[in-house]
Amino acid sequence: MTEISNAELVVMQVLWQTPNISANDVVAALDNAIEWHEKTVKTLLNRLVAKGALGFEKDGRAYLYYPLIAKQDYQQQQSRNFVERLFAGRITPLVAGFARQNKLNADDVAQLKQLIAHWEQEQEQKHD
């Protein structure tokens, strides 16, 4: 999958939230959070198009941009890469680290338990 820089990821977040918007709309969406010049945003959009992460269509004089990579697909790929690089592909040390630092709340734990229960159910179905 395409490598996306941190700055490009900021632009992708806008387009995942609101696809099919113009460069000016992206600039306006980022203006409150990041004070990037319009030219910077347009450069990032062009890079993302060149990388195959964004597509565009012409609408009059404007170009409307849309993501070609689903947010969930990108998150999953980046998560796998992160776990591979830092934890040799093992999830347990990552979760244990969060637990030791009290970074897990009751909702996180409940969701993890639900995911594990779902995974166990799938494993049982595979063996039946």
Coordinates of N, CA, C and O in Angstrom, one line a residue:
M1 N 0.9 -1.2 0.0 CA 0.0 0.0 0.0 C 0.9 1.2 0.0 O 2.0 1.2 0.4
T2 N 0.4 2.3 -0.4 CA 1.1 3.6 -0.6 C 1.5 4.1 0.8 O 0.8 4.1 1.7
E3 N 2.8 4.6 0.8 CA 3.3 5.3 2.0 C 2.8 6.7 2.0 O 2.9 7.4 1.0
I4 N 2.2 7.1 3.1 CA 1.7 8.5 3.2 C 2.4 9.2 4.4 O 2.4 8.6 5.5
S5 N 2.9 10.4 4.1 CA 3.6 11.1 5.1 C 2.6 11.7 6.1 O 1.4 11.7 5.9
N6 N 3.1 12.1 7.3 CA 2.2 12.7 8.3 C 1.4 13.9 7.8 O 0.2 14.0 8.1
A7 N 2.1 14.8 7.0 CA 1.4 15.9 6.4 C 0.3 15.5 5.4 O -0.8 16.0 5.4
E8 N 0.6 14.5 4.6 CA -0.3 14.0 3.7 C -1.5 13.3 4.4 O -2.7 13.4 4.0
L9 N -1.2 12.7 5.5 CA -2.3 12.0 6.3 C -3.3 13.0 6.8 O -4.5 12.7 6.9
V10 N -2.8 14.2 7.2 CA -3.7 15.2 7.6 C -4.7 15.6 6.5 O -5.9 15.7 6.7
V11 N -4.3 15.7 5.3 CA -5.1 15.9 4.1 C -6.1 14.7 3.9 O -7.3 14.9 3.6
M12 N -5.5 13.5 4.0 CA -6.4 12.3 3.8 C -7.5 12.3 4.8 O -8.6 11.9 4.5
Q13 N -7.2 12.7 6.1 CA -8.3 12.7 7.1 C -9.4 13.6 6.7 O -10.6 13.2 6.9
V14 N -9.1 14.7 6.1 CA -10.2 15.6 5.6 C -11.0 15.0 4.5 O -12.2 15.0 4.5
L15 N -10.3 14.3 3.6 CA -11.0 13.7 2.5 C -11.8 12.4 2.9 O -12.8 12.1 2.2
W16 N -11.3 11.7 3.9 CA -12.0 10.5 4.4 C -13.3 11.0 5.0 O -14.3 10.4 4.9
Q17 N -13.2 12.2 5.7 CA -14.4 12.7 6.4 C -15.4 13.3 5.4 O -16.6 13.2 5.5
T18 N -14.9 14.0 4.3 CA -15.7 14.7 3.4 C -15.1 14.5 2.0 O -14.4 15.3 1.5
P19 N -15.5 13.4 1.3 CA -15.0 13.1 0.0 C -15.6 14.0 -1.1 O -16.6 14.7 -0.8
N20 N -15.0 14.1 -2.2 CA -15.5 14.9 -3.4 C -15.6 16.4 -3.0 O -16.6 17.0 -3.2
I21 N -14.5 16.9 -2.5 CA -14.4 18.4 -2.3 C -13.2 19.0 -3.0 O -12.3 18.3 -3.4
S22 N -13.3 20.2 -3.2 CA -12.2 21.0 -4.0 C -11.0 21.2 -3.1 O -11.1 21.1 -1.9
A23 N -9.9 21.6 -3.7 CA -8.7 22.0 -3.0 C -9.0 23.1 -2.0 O -8.5 23.2 -0.9
N24 N -9.8 24.1 -2.5 CA -10.1 25.2 -1.6 C -10.9 24.8 -0.4 O -10.8 25.4 0.7
D25 N -11.8 23.8 -0.6 CA -12.5 23.3 0.6 C -11.6 22.6 1.6 O -11.8 22.6 2.8
V26 N -10.6 21.9 1.0 CA -9.6 21.2 1.9 C -8.8 22.3 2.7 O -8.6 22.2 3.9
V27 N -8.4 23.3 2.0 CA -7.7 24.4 2.6 C -8.6 25.0 3.7 O -8.1 25.2 4.8
A28 N -9.8 25.3 3.5 CA -10.7 25.8 4.4 C -10.9 24.9 5.6 O -10.9 25.3 6.8
A29 N -11.0 23.6 5.4 CA -11.2 22.6 6.5 C -10.0 22.6 7.4 O -10.1 22.4 8.6
L30 N -8.8 22.8 6.8 CA -7.5 22.7 7.6 C -7.2 24.1 8.2 O -6.4 24.1 9.1
D31 N -7.8 25.1 7.7 CA -7.4 26.5 8.2 C -7.6 26.7 9.7 O -6.8 27.3 10.3
N32 N -8.6 26.0 10.2 CA -8.8 26.2 11.7 C -7.8 25.4 12.5 O -7.4 25.8 13.6
A33 N -7.3 24.3 12.0 CA -6.4 23.4 12.8 C -4.9 23.7 12.4 O -4.1 23.7 13.3
I34 N -4.6 23.9 11.2 CA -3.3 24.0 10.7 C -3.2 25.3 9.8 O -4.0 25.4 8.9
E35 N -2.2 26.1 10.0 CA -2.1 27.3 9.2 C -1.1 27.0 8.0 O 0.0 27.5 8.0
W36 N -1.6 26.2 7.1 CA -0.8 25.9 5.9 C -1.2 26.8 4.8 O -2.4 27.2 4.7
H37 N -0.3 27.2 4.0 CA -0.6 28.1 2.8 C -1.3 27.2 1.8 O -1.2 26.0 1.7
E38 N -2.2 27.8 1.1 CA -3.0 27.1 0.0 C -2.1 26.3 -0.9 O -2.4 25.2 -1.3
K39 N -1.0 26.9 -1.3 CA 0.0 26.2 -2.2 C 0.5 24.9 -1.5 O 0.6 23.9 -2.2
T40 N 0.7 24.9 -0.2 CA 1.2 23.7 0.5 C 0.1 22.6 0.4 O 0.4 21.4 0.1
V41 N -1.1 22.9 0.6 CA -2.2 22.0 0.6 C -2.4 21.4 -0.9 O -2.5 20.2 -1.0
K42 N -2.3 22.3 -1.9 CA -2.4 21.8 -3.2 C -1.2 20.9 -3.6 O -1.4 19.9 -4.4
T43 N 0.0 21.2 -3.1 CA 1.1 20.3 -3.3 C 0.9 18.9 -2.7 O 1.1 17.9 -3.4
L44 N 0.3 18.9 -1.5 CA 0.0 17.6 -0.8 C -1.0 16.9 -1.6 O -0.9 15.6 -1.8
L45 N -2.0 17.6 -2.1 CA -3.1 16.9 -2.9 C -2.5 16.3 -4.1 O -2.8 15.1 -4.5
N46 N -1.6 17.0 -4.8 CA -1.0 16.5 -6.0 C -0.1 15.3 -5.7 O 0.0 14.3 -6.5
R47 N 0.6 15.3 -4.6 CA 1.5 14.2 -4.2 C 0.6 12.9 -4.0 O 0.9 11.8 -4.4
L48 N -0.5 13.2 -3.3 CA -1.4 12.0 -3.0 C -2.1 11.5 -4.3 O -2.3 10.3 -4.4
V49 N -2.3 12.3 -5.2 CA -2.8 11.8 -6.5 C -1.7 11.0 -7.2 O -2.0 9.9 -7.7
A50 N -0.5 11.5 -7.2 CA 0.6 10.8 -7.9 C 0.9 9.5 -7.2 O 1.3 8.5 -7.9
K51 N 0.6 9.4 -5.9 CA 0.9 8.1 -5.2 C -0.3 7.2 -5.4 O -0.2 6.0 -4.9
G52 N -1.4 7.6 -6.0 CA -2.6 6.8 -6.1 C -3.4 6.7 -4.9 O -4.3 5.8 -4.8
A53 N -3.3 7.6 -4.0 CA -4.1 7.6 -2.7 C -5.4 8.4 -3.0 O -6.4 8.2 -2.3
L54 N -5.3 9.4 -3.9 CA -6.5 10.2 -4.2 C -6.8 10.2 -5.7 O -5.8 10.0 -6.5
G55 N -8.0 10.3 -6.0 CA -8.4 10.5 -7.4 C -9.1 11.9 -7.5 O -9.3 12.5 -6.4
F56 N -9.4 12.3 -8.7 CA -10.1 13.6 -8.8 C -10.9 13.6 -10.1 O -10.6 12.8 -11.0
E57 N -11.8 14.5 -10.1 CA -12.6 14.7 -11.4 C -12.8 16.2 -11.5 O -12.9 16.9 -10.5
K58 N -12.8 16.6 -12.7 CA -13.0 18.1 -13.0 C -14.5 18.4 -12.9 O -15.3 17.7 -13.4
D59 N -14.7 19.5 -12.2 CA -16.1 20.0 -12.1 C -16.0 21.5 -12.4 O -15.8 22.4 -11.5
G60 N -16.2 21.8 -13.7 CA -16.1 23.2 -14.1 C -14.6 23.6 -14.1 O -13.8 22.9 -14.7
R61 N -14.3 24.6 -13.3 CA -12.9 25.0 -13.2 C -12.2 24.4 -12.0 O -11.0 24.6 -11.8
A62 N -13.0 23.7 -11.2 CA -12.4 23.1 -10.0 C -12.2 21.6 -10.2 O -12.7 21.0 -11.1
Y63 N -11.3 21.1 -9.3 CA -11.1 19.6 -9.3 C -11.6 19.2 -7.9 O -11.4 19.8 -6.9
L64 N -12.4 18.1 -8.0 CA -13.0 17.5 -6.8 C -12.2 16.3 -6.5 O -12.0 15.4 -7.3
Y65 N -11.6 16.2 -5.3 CA -10.8 15.1 -4.8 C -11.5 14.1 -4.0 O -12.4 14.5 -3.2
Y66 N -11.1 12.8 -4.1 CA -11.8 11.8 -3.3 C -10.7 10.7 -3.1 O -9.8 10.5 -3.8
P67 N -10.8 10.0 -1.9 CA -9.8 9.0 -1.6 C -10.0 7.7 -2.4 O -11.1 7.3 -2.7
L68 N -8.9 7.1 -2.8 CA -8.9 5.9 -3.5 C -8.5 4.7 -2.5 O -8.6 3.6 -2.8
I69 N -8.1 5.1 -1.3 CA -7.7 4.2 -0.2 C -8.7 4.4 0.9 O -8.9 5.5 1.4
A70 N -9.4 3.3 1.3 CA -10.3 3.4 2.4 C -9.6 3.6 3.7 O -8.5 3.1 3.9
K71 N -10.1 4.4 4.6 CA -9.5 4.7 5.9 C -9.2 3.5 6.7 O -8.1 3.3 7.2
Q72 N -10.2 2.6 6.7 CA -10.0 1.4 7.5 C -8.9 0.5 6.9 O -8.1 -0.1 7.7
D73 N -8.8 0.4 5.6 CA -7.7 -0.4 5.0 C -6.4 0.2 5.4 O -5.4 -0.5 5.7
Y74 N -6.3 1.5 5.3 CA -5.0 2.2 5.6 C -4.6 2.0 7.1 O -3.5 1.7 7.4
Q75 N -5.6 2.1 8.0 CA -5.4 2.0 9.4 C -4.9 0.5 9.7 O -4.0 0.3 10.5
Q76 N -5.5 -0.5 9.1 CA -5.2 -1.8 9.3 C -3.7 -2.1 8.8 O -3.0 -2.8 9.5
Q77 N -3.4 -1.6 7.6 CA -2.1 -1.8 7.1 C -1.0 -1.2 8.0 O 0.0 -1.7 8.3
Q78 N -1.3 0.1 8.4 CA -0.3 0.8 9.2 C -0.2 0.1 10.6 O 0.9 0.1 11.2
S79 N -1.3 -0.4 11.1 CA -1.3 -1.1 12.4 C -0.4 -2.3 12.3 O 0.4 -2.6 13.2
R80 N -0.6 -3.1 11.2 CA 0.2 -4.3 11.0 C 1.7 -4.0 10.9 O 2.6 -4.6 11.5
N81 N 2.0 -2.9 10.1 CA 3.4 -2.5 10.0 C 4.0 -2.1 11.3 O 5.1 -2.4 11.7
F82 N 3.2 -1.3 12.1 CA 3.7 -0.9 13.4 C 4.0 -2.0 14.4 O 5.0 -2.1 15.0
V83 N 3.1 -3.0 14.4 CA 3.2 -4.1 15.3 C 4.4 -5.0 14.9 O 5.2 -5.5 15.7
E84 N 4.5 -5.2 13.6 CA 5.7 -5.9 13.0 C 7.0 -5.3 13.4 O 7.9 -5.9 13.9
R85 N 7.1 -4.0 13.2 CA 8.4 -3.3 13.4 C 8.7 -3.2 14.9 O 9.9 -3.4 15.2
L86 N 7.8 -2.9 15.7 CA 8.1 -2.6 17.1 C 7.9 -3.8 18.1 O 8.6 -3.9 19.1
F87 N 7.1 -4.8 17.7 CA 6.7 -5.9 18.6 C 6.9 -7.2 17.9 O 6.3 -8.2 18.4
A88 N 7.6 -7.3 16.9 CA 7.9 -8.6 16.2 C 6.5 -9.3 15.8 O 6.4 -10.5 15.9
G89 N 5.5 -8.5 15.5 CA 4.3 -9.1 15.1 C 3.3 -9.5 16.2 O 2.3 -10.0 15.9
R90 N 3.7 -9.3 17.4 CA 2.9 -9.8 18.6 C 2.1 -8.6 19.1 O 2.7 -7.5 19.4
I91 N 0.8 -8.8 19.4 CA -0.1 -7.8 19.9 C 0.0 -7.7 21.4 O -0.1 -6.6 22.0
T92 N 0.3 -8.8 22.1 CA 0.2 -8.8 23.5 C 1.1 -7.8 24.2 O 0.7 -7.0 25.1
P93 N 2.4 -7.6 23.8 CA 3.2 -6.6 24.4 C 2.7 -5.2 24.2 O 2.8 -4.3 25.1
L94 N 2.1 -4.9 23.1 CA 1.5 -3.6 22.9 C 0.4 -3.3 23.8 O 0.3 -2.3 24.5
V95 N -0.6 -4.2 23.9 CA -1.7 -4.1 24.8 C -1.3 -4.0 26.3 O -1.7 -3.2 27.1
A96 N -0.3 -4.9 26.6 CA 0.2 -5.0 28.0 C 0.9 -3.6 28.4 O 0.7 -3.2 29.5
G97 N 1.6 -3.0 27.4 CA 2.2 -1.7 27.7 C 1.1 -0.7 28.0 O 1.3 0.1 29.0
F98 N 0.0 -0.7 27.3 CA -1.0 0.3 27.6 C -1.7 0.0 28.9 O -2.0 0.9 29.7
A99 N -1.8 -1.3 29.2 CA -2.5 -1.6 30.5 C -1.6 -1.2 31.7 O -2.1 -0.7 32.7
R100 N -0.3 -1.4 31.5 CA 0.7 -1.1 32.6 C 0.7 0.4 32.9 O 0.9 0.9 34.0
Q101 N 0.5 1.2 31.8 CA 0.5 2.7 31.9 C -0.9 3.2 32.2 O -1.1 4.5 32.2
N102 N -1.8 2.4 32.5 CA -3.2 2.8 32.8 C -3.8 3.6 31.7 O -4.6 4.6 31.9
K103 N -3.5 3.2 30.4 CA -4.0 3.9 29.3 C -5.3 3.2 28.7 O -5.9 3.7 27.8
L104 N -5.7 2.1 29.4 CA -6.9 1.5 28.9 C -8.0 1.8 29.9 O -7.9 1.8 31.1
N105 N -9.2 2.2 29.4 CA -10.3 2.5 30.3 C -11.3 1.3 30.2 O -11.1 0.4 29.4
A106 N -12.3 1.4 31.0 CA -13.3 0.3 31.1 C -13.9 -0.1 29.7 O -14.1 -1.2 29.3
D107 N -14.2 1.0 28.9 CA -14.7 0.8 27.6 C -13.7 0.0 26.7 O -14.1 -0.9 25.9
D108 N -12.5 0.4 26.7 CA -11.4 -0.3 25.9 C -11.4 -1.7 26.3 O -11.3 -2.6 25.4
V109 N -11.4 -2.0 27.6 CA -11.3 -3.4 28.1 C -12.5 -4.2 27.6 O -12.4 -5.3 27.1
A110 N -13.7 -3.6 27.7 CA -14.9 -4.3 27.2 C -14.9 -4.6 25.7 O -15.3 -5.7 25.3
Q111 N -14.4 -3.6 25.0 CA -14.3 -3.8 23.5 C -13.2 -4.9 23.2 O -13.5 -5.7 22.3
L112 N -12.1 -4.9 23.9 CA -11.1 -6.0 23.7 C -11.7 -7.4 24.0 O -11.5 -8.3 23.3
K113 N -12.4 -7.5 25.1 CA -13.1 -8.7 25.5 C -14.1 -9.2 24.4 O -14.1 -10.4 24.1
Q114 N -14.8 -8.2 23.9 CA -15.8 -8.5 22.8 C -15.1 -9.0 21.6 O -15.5 -10.0 20.9
L115 N -14.0 -8.4 21.2 CA -13.2 -8.8 20.0 C -12.6 -10.2 20.2 O -12.6 -11.0 19.3
I116 N -12.1 -10.5 21.4 CA -11.5 -11.8 21.7 C -12.6 -12.9 21.7 O -12.4 -13.9 21.1
A117 N -13.8 -12.6 22.2 CA -14.9 -13.5 22.2 C -15.3 -13.8 20.8 O -15.6 -15.0 20.4
H118 N -15.4 -12.8 19.9 CA -15.7 -12.9 18.5 C -14.7 -13.8 17.8 O -15.0 -14.7 17.0
W119 N -13.4 -13.5 18.1 CA -12.3 -14.3 17.5 C -12.4 -15.7 17.9 O -12.3 -16.6 17.0
E120 N -12.7 -16.0 19.2 CA -12.8 -17.4 19.6 C -13.9 -18.1 19.0 O -13.8 -19.3 18.6
Q121 N -15.0 -17.4 18.8 CA -16.2 -18.0 18.1 C -15.9 -18.4 16.7 O -16.2 -19.4 16.2
E122 N -15.2 -17.5 16.0 CA -14.7 -17.7 14.6 C -13.8 -19.0 14.5 O -13.9 -19.8 13.6
Q123 N -12.9 -19.0 15.5 CA -12.0 -20.2 15.5 C -12.7 -21.5 15.7 O -12.4 -22.5 15.1
E124 N -13.7 -21.5 16.6 CA -14.5 -22.7 16.8 C -15.2 -23.1 15.6 O -15.3 -24.3 15.3
Q125 N -15.8 -22.1 14.8 CA -16.5 -22.4 13.6 C -15.6 -23.0 12.6 O -16.0 -23.9 11.8
K126 N -14.4 -22.6 12.5 CA -13.4 -23.1 11.5 C -13.1 -24.6 11.8 O -12.8 -25.3 10.9
H127 N -13.1 -25.0 13.1 CA -12.7 -26.3 13.5 C -13.9 -27.3 13.4 O -13.7 -28.5 13.6
D128 N -15.1 -26.7 13.3 CA -16.3 -27.6 13.2 C -16.5 -28.2 11.8 O -16.1 -27.8 10.9

